[in-house]
Every structure is written in C-alpha cells, then in structure tokens.
C-alpha cells in the first residue's frame, strides 16, 4: 500500500488508483519545488499534466491564499467574555449549571456562535450545537467542543478553551470559504461537572442514553 494525499485533502492508495478516485487529481513527482527552504513534490490537478494546474503538494493551489492562523486575541476575548459570568470573581471562576451566571453565559456563547456564521441549536437537556454546514448532509458530522460550566472556584480555561478553540477553527474555515463535505459541529455540553446534581457529564450521558 502507498497512501498519499491529493491536493483536495483526500487520502488514497496510489498503488491501486493512478489518480485520486474522489476528485481525479493526479500526483506527479516529476517536478519539485523549493518551499520554505525544503524541496517538495508538486502535483497536478486534473486528468493529465497538460490540462491540470500545478499546485503545492499539501493542496494549496497556485494563487490561493493560505488560511490565516488562529487568532490568540479572539480566543482570549471569548474566554474573558465567558469569565464575566462568574459567581466568584474575587476567587476563581464559579459557574454552576443552570444558575444565573451559567444561563447568561449560555446566551453569550450562542450569540458568539451566530456572529461567526454557525447555525445554533439546543437540545432538551441544554447541549448547545454550533453547526457549520457541509455540502453533504448524509455524511456523519465532525464534532469538537467541551463544556462551559465549572466547579466552585475553578480556573477559567477548563472546558471553555475546548469550546472556543473549536469556534475559532470553525470561524477560520468559514472565513476561508473552503469547501467541506461534512457538517462541522462545535458543541458545549451541559453540566460536565458533578456539582448541582452530583452526577457529571449530564449532556453527554443524555446523548448516549446513559442517564
């Protein structure tokens, strides 16, 4: 087996398929290009080298802009934005599920998801889904995320960083207008911490039928 990745990010066995079976891209090792002081193979998109367009091997087409890097400032702003909803600002972060700070923070997170172009849904137990629609709704989605509740006097990063980093990834994909087949879902699970009801992971338990 000789698994390689085509310019459109599809993996396939080059010993079995002469071109990418999903998009017909041809990987040609006849030419190399110096990229960041490293010699990389070039590839050809299309049925043959004459009609195709030469691109860098990792899939960046000629003239295409590289996706911008994640914004530390944006991530920091979201984490600090959540930390405004805090029952103990003088001593860590306290946001027990379904208390006023938690309910306020939920609204904040949903609004921020909408601002970056995500479709927002919420289920019966309160899991929040920020959905970046893909091209094929029949495919299983890609999920990322964490929780936004805390134990008493916690830090402001545990859980929250997992949600906002997923949001930032979705923001960058949305801004770049890159095509993706699967829905990308950023989820904020309800009550990961066993605080109010003495049972943790309520949101994920409800989803899996393990209550």
Short mmCIF file of N, CA and C in Angstrom, two decimals, residues 1-6 10-21 25 27 29:
data_model
loop_
_atom_site.label_atom_id
_atom_site.label_comp_id
_atom_site.label_asym_id
_atom_site.label_seq_id
_atom_site.Cartn_x
_atom_site.Cartn_y
_atom_site.Cartn_z
N UNK A 1 0.83 -1.20 0.00
CA UNK A 1 0.00 0.00 0.00
C UNK A 1 0.87 1.25 0.00
N UNK A 2 0.39 2.27 -0.66
CA UNK A 2 1.11 3.54 -0.75
C UNK A 2 0.11 4.68 -0.61
N UNK A 3 -0.28 4.98 0.62
CA UNK A 3 -1.29 6.00 0.85
C UNK A 3 -0.68 7.39 0.75
N UNK A 4 -1.30 8.20 -0.11
CA UNK A 4 -0.87 9.58 -0.27
C UNK A 4 -2.10 10.48 -0.20
N UNK A 5 -1.85 11.79 -0.12
CA UNK A 5 -2.94 12.76 -0.02
C UNK A 5 -2.92 13.65 -1.26
N UNK A 6 -4.09 13.78 -1.90
CA UNK A 6 -4.18 14.62 -3.09
C UNK A 6 -4.33 16.09 -2.68
N UNK A 10 -7.81 14.42 -0.01
CA UNK A 10 -8.33 13.06 0.02
C UNK A 10 -7.16 12.07 0.09
N UNK A 11 -7.26 11.09 0.96
CA UNK A 11 -6.25 10.04 1.03
C UNK A 11 -6.66 8.87 0.13
N UNK A 12 -5.70 8.29 -0.57
CA UNK A 12 -5.99 7.12 -1.39
C UNK A 12 -4.72 6.31 -1.60
N UNK A 13 -4.90 5.05 -2.01
CA UNK A 13 -3.79 4.13 -2.23
C UNK A 13 -3.28 4.31 -3.66
N UNK A 14 -2.11 4.91 -3.80
CA UNK A 14 -1.56 5.18 -5.13
C UNK A 14 -1.16 3.91 -5.86
N UNK A 15 -0.98 2.80 -5.13
CA UNK A 15 -0.67 1.54 -5.79
C UNK A 15 -1.91 0.93 -6.46
N UNK A 16 -3.08 1.38 -6.06
CA UNK A 16 -4.34 0.86 -6.61
C UNK A 16 -4.94 1.81 -7.63
N UNK A 17 -4.89 3.13 -7.31
CA UNK A 17 -5.52 4.13 -8.17
C UNK A 17 -4.46 5.04 -8.79
N UNK A 18 -4.46 5.20 -10.10
CA UNK A 18 -3.49 6.09 -10.75
C UNK A 18 -3.79 7.56 -10.48
N UNK A 19 -5.07 7.89 -10.21
CA UNK A 19 -5.46 9.25 -9.84
C UNK A 19 -6.35 9.15 -8.61
N UNK A 20 -6.59 10.26 -7.95
CA UNK A 20 -7.48 10.27 -6.79
C UNK A 20 -8.87 9.81 -7.22
N UNK A 21 -9.42 8.76 -6.63
CA UNK A 21 -10.72 8.26 -7.06
C UNK A 21 -11.88 9.19 -6.71
N UNK A 25 -7.62 14.01 -9.12
CA UNK A 25 -6.34 14.72 -9.06
C UNK A 25 -5.19 13.75 -9.31
N UNK A 27 -1.17 13.06 -8.79
CA UNK A 27 0.03 13.44 -8.06
C UNK A 27 1.24 13.08 -8.91
N UNK A 29 5.38 13.28 -9.36
CA UNK A 29 6.65 13.50 -8.68
C UNK A 29 7.76 13.85 -9.68
#
